[in-house]
Amino acid sequence: MSTKNEIFKILEKVGESLEITKTQRQLAEERYKAVGKWLAEGEYCLLGDGKKQCFKDGEIYPQGSFRLETTVKPIGKNEFDIDLVFYTPNVSADMITPERLKELVGNRLKEHDTYKKMLTPLNRGWCINYANEFHLDVTPSLDNHFEPHNESELVADKKLERYMPTNPEGYAKWFDDIASMQPILKSTKAMFDSRNMMITTEDAATVTELPEHNPNKPLLKRFIQIFKRHRDIMFDGKDDAPISIIITTLATKSYEYCIQNYSYDNEYALMTDTLKYMTKFIENRNGYWIENPTVNGENFAEKWNYKPIKKQNFDNWHNAIIGIFESVINLQGQHLIFESLRNGLGESPVNKVYKDMTDNVAQNRLNGLLSLGLSSNATDSLAMKQNTFFGK
């Protein structure tokens, strides 16, 4: 197996160690559904005449990395940030200001004996902090009556001055559709005859679907996890780091382009091409423009045009991560490979993968010796060659 395949296996394990676990995900869903139910049952005076209207049919749902399954554990803390939308279909923008909407949602949360102790305000909504578990960030939204023919909603801007369109569900569907696209593997097909232990190889290359690396995680989602982790390590919480929605959008468009135009021998090559072609989808429309694929006229790169450091930091990040993945495949031996990955992705997850791999190798060797009838004392006296994992 090639070095590229082996390194991608390491990256898979790093990604697994950084994502929210199945148990955590189930617990988070229970928590936020309870929050949504509590909000939907509240009654509020909206029109100033004392008449109460319930946020009946209100619905809470996840958006962002939790919905897209690209979560990356934050550096230096245990809580995952889970972005939520509380959608209120029976309230329109002409009935309530953004500031008042935020206030009413907060008031309702403060009526709950548990939530009120964990509540902190955000720019557009509220955070419910479950210590050592999650931050549930709740943003209220309204039906977009101005565009009744699409699925977009309205949320407040960060200054609570106006409403603007958003479409997290539409974005998630767009993302999932592309993430489900399978790459094409161009390889030489090998056939194995178990009876006489002969391997024959066809002369002509065949084209087949790339074997699924992990049935629970499409490749694009794993790629984005790795990209965001490198961003987190590189900027370590500093302002003006590349934002996740830009990384995710460009990577998704690039992945689709690669799938439609090229075939690949391995997942690693597809990942590096996905990285390389991201900048192809940064447009120039009298300034930098990254189109939101589900909201007409929304530019994710708007701030790049009046705050140049954001574009500069994106370019620096993009060049740095490409440099790491182009150079690591040329390193000789596990020590240098793991050291390069530690520098790019952080010591903790990479060290965990290294330990798991070495423990597995040691256990397999022990099992092999025991199957030959050797005692544990005998194995202690045998000198074992250090494994490199990469045939070095």
One Martini backbone bead per residue (centre of mass of N, CA, C, O) as a GRO file, in nm:
protein
  392
    1MET     BB    1   0.098   0.034   0.019
    2SER     BB    2   0.086   0.358   0.005
    3THR     BB    3   0.166   0.649   0.155
    4LYS     BB    4  -0.099   0.792   0.096
    5ASN     BB    5  -0.283   0.581   0.226
    6GLU     BB    6  -0.156   0.589   0.508
    7ILE     BB    7  -0.200   0.890   0.565
    8PHE     BB    8  -0.508   0.886   0.535
    9LYS     BB    9  -0.557   0.700   0.774
   10ILE     BB   10  -0.458   0.903   0.979
   11LEU     BB   11  -0.661   1.129   0.910
   12GLU     BB   12  -0.907   0.971   0.984
   13LYS     BB   13  -0.836   0.938   1.286
   14VAL     BB   14  -0.819   1.232   1.350
   15GLY     BB   15  -1.110   1.302   1.276
   16GLU     BB   16  -1.246   1.109   1.479
   17SER     BB   17  -1.116   1.247   1.740
   18LEU     BB   18  -1.270   1.543   1.674
   19GLU     BB   19  -1.548   1.440   1.679
   20ILE     BB   20  -1.852   1.386   1.751
   21THR     BB   21  -2.017   1.165   1.913
   22LYS     BB   22  -2.284   0.967   1.917
   23THR     BB   23  -2.363   1.028   2.210
   24GLN     BB   24  -2.340   1.336   2.192
   25ARG     BB   25  -2.544   1.373   1.967
   26GLN     BB   26  -2.790   1.258   2.112
   27LEU     BB   27  -2.780   1.456   2.350
   28ALA     BB   28  -2.805   1.716   2.186
   29GLU     BB   29  -3.082   1.652   2.062
   30GLU     BB   30  -3.235   1.638   2.326
   31ARG     BB   31  -3.172   1.924   2.420
   32TYR     BB   32  -3.276   2.098   2.171
   33LYS     BB   33  -3.566   1.985   2.164
   34ALA     BB   34  -3.643   2.093   2.443
   35VAL     BB   35  -3.602   2.387   2.376
   36GLY     BB   36  -3.808   2.406   2.145
   37LYS     BB   37  -4.056   2.327   2.311
   38TRP     BB   38  -4.042   2.559   2.513
   39LEU     BB   39  -4.066   2.790   2.311
   40ALA     BB   40  -4.336   2.701   2.163
   41GLU     BB   41  -4.508   2.733   2.450
   42GLY     BB   42  -4.489   3.026   2.442
   43GLU     BB   43  -4.600   3.359   2.536
   44TYR     BB   44  -4.650   3.675   2.349
   45CYS     BB   45  -4.616   4.021   2.320
   46LEU     BB   46  -4.625   4.182   1.998
   47LEU     BB   47  -4.840   4.452   1.956
   48GLY     BB   48  -4.899   4.621   2.238
   49ASP     BB   49  -5.213   4.502   2.336
   50GLY     BB   50  -5.179   4.219   2.512
   51LYS     BB   51  -5.167   4.018   2.295
   52LYS     BB   52  -5.131   3.677   2.267
   53GLN     BB   53  -4.869   3.478   2.105
   54CYS     BB   54  -4.786   3.181   1.992
   55PHE     BB   55  -4.507   2.981   1.887
   56LYS     BB   56  -4.647   2.812   1.690
   57ASP     BB   57  -4.466   2.570   1.517
   58GLY     BB   58  -4.208   2.574   1.627
   59GLU     BB   59  -3.859   2.521   1.519
   60ILE     BB   60  -3.577   2.316   1.578
   61TYR     BB   61  -3.244   2.337   1.425
   62PRO     BB   62  -2.960   2.256   1.272
   63GLN     BB   63  -2.645   2.404   1.194
   64GLY     BB   64  -2.370   2.365   1.037
   65SER     BB   65  -2.144   2.133   1.148
   66PHE     BB   66  -2.355   1.951   1.279
   67ARG     BB   67  -2.528   1.911   1.022
   68LEU     BB   68  -2.266   1.837   0.828
   69GLU     BB   69  -2.045   1.668   0.980
   70THR     BB   70  -1.776   1.892   1.066
   71THR     BB   71  -1.669   1.862   1.337
   72VAL     BB   72  -1.443   2.038   1.572
   73LYS     BB   73  -1.261   2.038   1.831
   74PRO     BB   74  -1.182   2.262   2.040
   75ILE     BB   75  -0.930   2.446   2.158
   76GLY     BB   76  -0.911   2.419   2.513
   77LYS     BB   77  -1.196   2.261   2.505
   78ASN     BB   78  -1.497   2.057   2.550
   79GLU     BB   79  -1.696   2.228   2.393
   80PHE     BB   80  -1.934   2.224   2.162
   81ASP     BB   81  -2.053   2.402   1.888
   82ILE     BB   82  -2.413   2.451   1.849
   83ASP     BB   83  -2.607   2.537   1.585
   84LEU     BB   84  -2.925   2.712   1.598
   85VAL     BB   85  -3.272   2.716   1.490
   86PHE     BB   86  -3.560   2.925   1.557
   87TYR     BB   87  -3.860   2.870   1.398
   88THR     BB   88  -4.126   3.125   1.320
   89PRO     BB   89  -4.397   3.105   1.107
   90ASN     BB   90  -4.622   3.314   1.267
   91VAL     BB   91  -4.394   3.537   1.226
   92SER     BB   92  -4.330   3.858   1.114
   93ALA     BB   93  -4.134   4.134   1.035
   94ASP     BB   94  -4.386   4.345   1.079
   95MET     BB   95  -4.427   4.258   1.402
   96ILE     BB   96  -4.100   4.256   1.457
   97THR     BB   97  -3.808   4.313   1.588
   98PRO     BB   98  -3.502   4.189   1.631
   99GLU     BB   99  -3.469   4.276   1.927
  100ARG     BB  100  -3.742   4.164   2.029
  101LEU     BB  101  -3.705   3.871   1.951
  102LYS     BB  102  -3.464   3.816   2.128
  103GLU     BB  103  -3.597   3.895   2.396
  104LEU     BB  104  -3.828   3.680   2.397
  105VAL     BB  105  -3.653   3.433   2.392
  106GLY     BB  106  -3.497   3.498   2.650
  107ASN     BB  107  -3.740   3.512   2.842
  108ARG     BB  108  -3.825   3.219   2.807
  109LEU     BB  109  -3.559   3.088   2.905
  110LYS     BB  110  -3.576   3.232   3.194
  111GLU     BB  111  -3.832   3.049   3.285
  112HIS     BB  112  -3.620   2.831   3.314
  113ASP     BB  113  -3.453   2.682   3.569
  114THR     BB  114  -3.206   2.586   3.392
  115TYR     BB  115  -3.141   2.789   3.159
  116LYS     BB  116  -3.095   3.054   3.332
  117LYS     BB  117  -2.805   2.941   3.441
  118MET     BB  118  -2.683   2.909   3.114
  119LEU     BB  119  -2.717   3.207   3.010
  120THR     BB  120  -2.611   3.385   2.708
  121PRO     BB  121  -2.549   3.639   2.504
  122LEU     BB  122  -2.581   3.719   2.166
  123ASN     BB  123  -2.606   3.895   1.890
  124ARG     BB  124  -2.885   3.710   1.784
  125GLY     BB  125  -2.894   3.545   2.067
  126TRP     BB  126  -2.841   3.231   2.246
  127CYS     BB  127  -2.661   3.067   2.516
  128ILE     BB  128  -2.635   2.723   2.614
  129ASN     BB  129  -2.436   2.601   2.884
  130TYR     BB  130  -2.289   2.285   2.884
  131ALA     BB  131  -2.073   2.170   3.078
  132ASN     BB  132  -1.853   1.966   2.901
  133GLU     BB  133  -2.032   1.966   2.620
  134PHE     BB  134  -2.212   2.239   2.527
  135HIS     BB  135  -2.304   2.492   2.288
  136LEU     BB  136  -2.619   2.642   2.254
  137ASP     BB  137  -2.691   2.825   1.961
  138VAL     BB  138  -2.962   3.054   1.940
  139THR     BB  139  -3.146   3.144   1.641
  140PRO     BB  140  -3.383   3.339   1.532
  141SER     BB  141  -3.663   3.293   1.297
  142LEU     BB  142  -3.832   3.378   0.992
  143ASP     BB  143  -4.044   3.412   0.756
  144ASN     BB  144  -4.006   3.468   0.400
  145HIS     BB  145  -4.247   3.664   0.254
  146PHE     BB  146  -4.076   3.793   0.014
  147GLU     BB  147  -4.005   3.467  -0.063
  148PRO     BB  148  -4.242   3.224  -0.117
  149HIS     BB  149  -4.073   3.026  -0.338
  150ASN     BB  150  -3.883   2.964  -0.101
  151GLU     BB  151  -3.676   2.844   0.189
  152SER     BB  152  -3.626   3.099   0.320
  153GLU     BB  153  -3.516   3.307   0.582
  154LEU     BB  154  -3.508   3.520   0.876
  155VAL     BB  155  -3.244   3.719   1.012
  156ALA     BB  156  -3.049   3.886   1.203
  157ASP     BB  157  -2.826   4.098   1.238
  158LYS     BB  158  -2.562   4.176   1.449
  159LYS     BB  159  -2.715   4.470   1.517
  160LEU     BB  160  -3.033   4.454   1.508
  161GLU     BB  161  -3.152   4.626   1.238
  162ARG     BB  162  -3.209   4.370   1.049
  163TYR     BB  163  -3.317   4.164   0.802
  164MET     BB  164  -3.202   3.846   0.662
  165PRO     BB  165  -3.132   3.605   0.454
  166THR     BB  166  -3.172   3.241   0.492
  167ASN     BB  167  -3.051   2.874   0.419
  168PRO     BB  168  -2.959   2.607   0.587
  169GLU     BB  169  -3.118   2.373   0.455
  170GLY     BB  170  -3.031   2.425   0.164
  171TYR     BB  171  -2.729   2.401   0.214
  172ALA     BB  172  -2.728   2.109   0.322
  173LYS     BB  173  -2.837   1.981   0.065
  174TRP     BB  174  -2.617   2.072  -0.123
  175PHE     BB  175  -2.389   1.936   0.033
  176ASP     BB  176  -2.495   1.641   0.041
  177ASP     BB  177  -2.508   1.594  -0.264
  178ILE     BB  178  -2.198   1.623  -0.307
  179ALA     BB  179  -2.093   1.425  -0.084
  180SER     BB  180  -2.234   1.169  -0.237
  181MET     BB  181  -2.020   1.177  -0.436
  182GLN     BB  182  -1.834   0.952  -0.627
  183PRO     BB  183  -1.541   0.862  -0.699
  184ILE     BB  184  -1.295   0.779  -0.940
  185LEU     BB  185  -1.109   0.485  -1.009
  186LYS     BB  186  -0.781   0.453  -1.147
  187SER     BB  187  -0.693   0.117  -1.220
  188THR     BB  188  -0.554  -0.189  -1.169
  189LYS     BB  189  -0.686  -0.499  -1.200
  190ALA     BB  190  -0.706  -0.747  -0.953
  191MET     BB  191  -0.677  -1.107  -0.946
  192PHE     BB  192  -0.773  -1.370  -0.716
  193ASP     BB  193  -0.654  -1.707  -0.666
  194SER     BB  194  -0.705  -1.912  -0.395
  195ARG     BB  195  -0.624  -2.193  -0.489
  196ASN     BB  196  -0.315  -2.113  -0.632
  197MET     BB  197  -0.200  -1.828  -0.548
  198MET     BB  198  -0.275  -1.641  -0.791
  199ILE     BB  199  -0.179  -1.338  -0.969
  200THR     BB  200  -0.363  -1.140  -1.193
  201THR     BB  201  -0.319  -0.889  -1.459
  202GLU     BB  202  -0.449  -0.651  -1.628
  203ASP     BB  203  -0.350  -0.440  -1.878
  204ALA     BB  204  -0.600  -0.282  -1.852
  205ALA     BB  205  -0.754  -0.019  -1.745
  206THR     BB  206  -0.991   0.050  -1.494
  207VAL     BB  207  -1.321   0.174  -1.401
  208THR     BB  208  -1.408   0.258  -1.065
  209GLU     BB  209  -1.526   0.278  -0.769
  210LEU     BB  210  -1.440   0.404  -0.488
  211PRO     BB  211  -1.389   0.281  -0.205
  212GLU     BB  212  -1.533   0.304   0.089
  213HIS     BB  213  -1.376   0.430   0.369
  214ASN     BB  214  -1.655   0.524   0.525
  215PRO     BB  215  -1.989   0.475   0.577
  216ASN     BB  216  -2.016   0.741   0.790
  217LYS     BB  217  -1.800   0.919   0.595
  218PRO     BB  218  -1.767   1.130   0.376
  219LEU     BB  219  -1.501   1.267   0.228
  220LEU     BB  220  -1.566   1.569   0.243
  221LYS     BB  221  -1.606   1.579   0.550
  222ARG     BB  222  -1.318   1.499   0.619
  223PHE     BB  223  -1.167   1.719   0.477
  224ILE     BB  224  -1.291   1.961   0.633
  225GLN     BB  225  -1.190   1.883   0.906
  226ILE     BB  226  -0.889   1.909   0.836
  227PHE     BB  227  -0.891   2.201   0.743
  228LYS     BB  228  -1.000   2.324   1.010
  229ARG     BB  229  -0.781   2.223   1.197
  230HIS     BB  230  -0.549   2.375   1.068
  231ARG     BB  231  -0.668   2.652   1.117
  232ASP     BB  232  -0.675   2.634   1.428
  233ILE     BB  233  -0.369   2.596   1.467
  234MET     BB  234  -0.264   2.847   1.309
  235PHE     BB  235  -0.458   3.071   1.479
  236ASP     BB  236  -0.560   3.024   1.772
  237GLY     BB  237  -0.825   3.235   1.783
  238LYS     BB  238  -0.776   3.448   1.596
  239ASP     BB  239  -0.844   3.701   1.424
  240ASP     BB  240  -0.925   3.661   1.082
  241ALA     BB  241  -0.985   3.391   1.022
  242PRO     BB  242  -1.093   3.155   0.841
  243ILE     BB  243  -1.405   3.070   0.767
  244SER     BB  244  -1.606   2.797   0.752
  245ILE     BB  245  -1.798   2.877   0.513
  246ILE     BB  246  -1.566   2.914   0.310
  247ILE     BB  247  -1.428   2.643   0.325
  248THR     BB  248  -1.681   2.473   0.263
  249THR     BB  249  -1.769   2.599  -0.007
  250LEU     BB  250  -1.504   2.566  -0.169
  251ALA     BB  251  -1.468   2.260  -0.121
  252THR     BB  252  -1.735   2.171  -0.253
  253LYS     BB  253  -1.688   2.288  -0.535
  254SER     BB  254  -1.419   2.140  -0.581
  255TYR     BB  255  -1.511   1.852  -0.548
  256GLU     BB  256  -1.711   1.852  -0.780
  257TYR     BB  257  -1.503   1.919  -0.998
  258CYS     BB  258  -1.320   1.670  -0.956
  259ILE     BB  259  -1.533   1.449  -1.004
  260GLN     BB  260  -1.613   1.556  -1.303
  261ASN     BB  261  -1.285   1.564  -1.422
  262TYR     BB  262  -1.164   1.321  -1.245
  263SER     BB  263  -0.935   1.066  -1.154
  264TYR     BB  264  -0.839   0.819  -0.892
  265ASP     BB  265  -0.615   0.630  -0.677
  266ASN     BB  266  -0.683   0.818  -0.420
  267GLU     BB  267  -0.784   1.012  -0.154
  268TYR     BB  268  -0.542   1.204  -0.128
  269ALA     BB  269  -0.555   1.326  -0.414
  270LEU     BB  270  -0.838   1.442  -0.380
  271MET     BB  271  -0.775   1.628  -0.143
  272THR     BB  272  -0.551   1.803  -0.282
  273ASP     BB  273  -0.734   1.900  -0.513
  274THR     BB  274  -0.949   2.032  -0.344
  275LEU     BB  275  -0.758   2.242  -0.239
  276LYS     BB  276  -0.637   2.365  -0.503
  277TYR     BB  277  -0.941   2.446  -0.634
  278MET     BB  278  -1.073   2.658  -0.445
  279THR     BB  279  -0.983   2.936  -0.589
  280LYS     BB  280  -1.165   2.903  -0.848
  281PHE     BB  281  -1.433   3.014  -0.660
  282ILE     BB  282  -1.316   3.303  -0.673
  283GLU     BB  283  -1.455   3.596  -0.743
  284ASN     BB  284  -1.490   3.894  -0.965
  285ARG     BB  285  -1.715   4.169  -0.850
  286ASN     BB  286  -1.575   4.427  -0.772
  287GLY     BB  287  -1.465   4.192  -0.601
  288TYR     BB  288  -1.491   3.969  -0.378
  289TRP     BB  289  -1.657   3.637  -0.449
  290ILE     BB  290  -1.881   3.416  -0.257
  291GLU     BB  291  -2.131   3.219  -0.326
  292ASN     BB  292  -2.438   3.154  -0.220
  293PRO     BB  293  -2.616   2.871  -0.329
  294THR     BB  294  -2.911   2.965  -0.154
  295VAL     BB  295  -2.859   3.291  -0.172
  296ASN     BB  296  -2.927   3.556  -0.333
  297GLY     BB  297  -2.650   3.782  -0.317
  298GLU     BB  298  -2.460   3.629  -0.128
  299ASN     BB  299  -2.142   3.720   0.029
  300PHE     BB  300  -1.892   3.562   0.204
  301ALA     BB  301  -1.654   3.788   0.105
  302GLU     BB  302  -1.723   4.081   0.189
  303LYS     BB  303  -1.491   4.148   0.407
  304TRP     BB  304  -1.246   4.139   0.214
  305ASN     BB  305  -1.303   4.434   0.081
  306TYR     BB  306  -1.247   4.594   0.388
  307LYS     BB  307  -1.051   4.340   0.503
  308PRO     BB  308  -0.758   4.222   0.388
  309ILE     BB  309  -0.659   4.019   0.612
  310LYS     BB  310  -0.859   3.793   0.542
  311LYS     BB  311  -0.739   3.720   0.266
  312GLN     BB  312  -0.449   3.679   0.358
  313ASN     BB  313  -0.513   3.446   0.557
  314PHE     BB  314  -0.625   3.256   0.353
  315ASP     BB  315  -0.374   3.233   0.176
  316ASN     BB  316  -0.185   3.133   0.398
  317TRP     BB  317  -0.343   2.880   0.464
  318HIS     BB  318  -0.354   2.750   0.184
  319ASN     BB  319  -0.045   2.728   0.142
  320ALA     BB  320   0.021   2.567   0.400
  321ILE     BB  321  -0.155   2.308   0.355
  322ILE     BB  322  -0.038   2.232   0.086
  323GLY     BB  323   0.256   2.205   0.180
  324ILE     BB  324   0.217   1.971   0.374
  325PHE     BB  325   0.079   1.759   0.164
  326GLU     BB  326   0.325   1.769  -0.038
  327SER     BB  327   0.566   1.689   0.168
  328VAL     BB  328   0.487   1.431   0.342
  329ILE     BB  329   0.515   1.213   0.103
  330ASN     BB  330   0.852   1.259   0.104
  331LEU     BB  331   0.893   1.129   0.360
  332GLN     BB  332   1.111   0.933   0.576
  333GLY     BB  333   0.931   0.793   0.790
  334GLN     BB  334   0.741   0.815   1.076
  335HIS     BB  335   0.864   1.047   1.232
  336LEU     BB  336   0.837   1.274   1.014
  337ILE     BB  337   0.539   1.242   0.953
  338PHE     BB  338   0.426   1.293   1.239
  339GLU     BB  339   0.561   1.569   1.281
  340SER     BB  340   0.414   1.714   1.051
  341LEU     BB  341   0.124   1.658   1.160
  342ARG     BB  342   0.156   1.799   1.428
  343ASN     BB  343   0.208   2.086   1.315
  344GLY     BB  344  -0.079   2.093   1.156
  345LEU     BB  345  -0.291   1.926   1.386
  346GLY     BB  346  -0.160   1.847   1.641
  347GLU     BB  347  -0.064   1.652   1.904
  348SER     BB  348  -0.300   1.496   2.031
  349PRO     BB  349  -0.431   1.339   1.784
  350VAL     BB  350  -0.164   1.224   1.667
  351ASN     BB  351  -0.065   1.071   1.919
  352LYS     BB  352  -0.306   0.884   1.939
  353VAL     BB  353  -0.265   0.742   1.669
  354TYR     BB  354   0.018   0.640   1.722
  355LYS     BB  355  -0.048   0.468   1.970
  356ASP     BB  356  -0.261   0.285   1.839
  357MET     BB  357  -0.070   0.167   1.622
  358THR     BB  358   0.154   0.052   1.808
  359ASP     BB  359  -0.034  -0.123   1.981
  360ASN     BB  360  -0.137  -0.297   1.747
  361VAL     BB  361   0.131  -0.413   1.657
  362ALA     BB  362   0.211  -0.543   1.925
  363GLN     BB  363  -0.040  -0.728   1.949
  364ASN     BB  364   0.000  -0.885   1.685
  365ARG     BB  365   0.273  -1.005   1.758
  366LEU     BB  366   0.185  -1.149   2.012
  367ASN     BB  367  -0.032  -1.326   1.879
  368GLY     BB  368   0.167  -1.468   1.686
  369LEU     BB  369   0.347  -1.598   1.905
  370LEU     BB  370   0.125  -1.749   2.063
  371SER     BB  371   0.039  -1.927   1.814
  372LEU     BB  372   0.337  -2.077   1.844
  373GLY     BB  373   0.376  -2.126   2.172
  374LEU     BB  374   0.471  -1.874   2.307
  375SER     BB  375   0.563  -1.709   2.568
  376SER     BB  376   0.580  -1.411   2.730
  377ASN     BB  377   0.881  -1.449   2.808
  378ALA     BB  378   0.983  -1.498   2.523
  379THR     BB  379   0.898  -1.223   2.398
  380ASP     BB  380   1.093  -1.045   2.570
  381SER     BB  381   1.361  -1.171   2.417
  382LEU     BB  382   1.262  -1.044   2.157
  383ALA     BB  383   1.366  -0.877   1.882
  384MET     BB  384   1.198  -0.599   1.740
  385LYS     BB  385   1.120  -0.445   1.469
  386GLN     BB  386   1.054  -0.141   1.370
  387ASN     BB  387   0.775   0.013   1.270
  388THR     BB  388   0.665   0.230   0.987
  389PHE     BB  389   0.395   0.168   0.791
  390PHE     BB  390   0.578   0.246   0.498
  391GLY     BB  391   0.818   0.048   0.417
  392LYS     BB  392   1.101   0.167   0.573
   0.00000   0.00000   0.00000
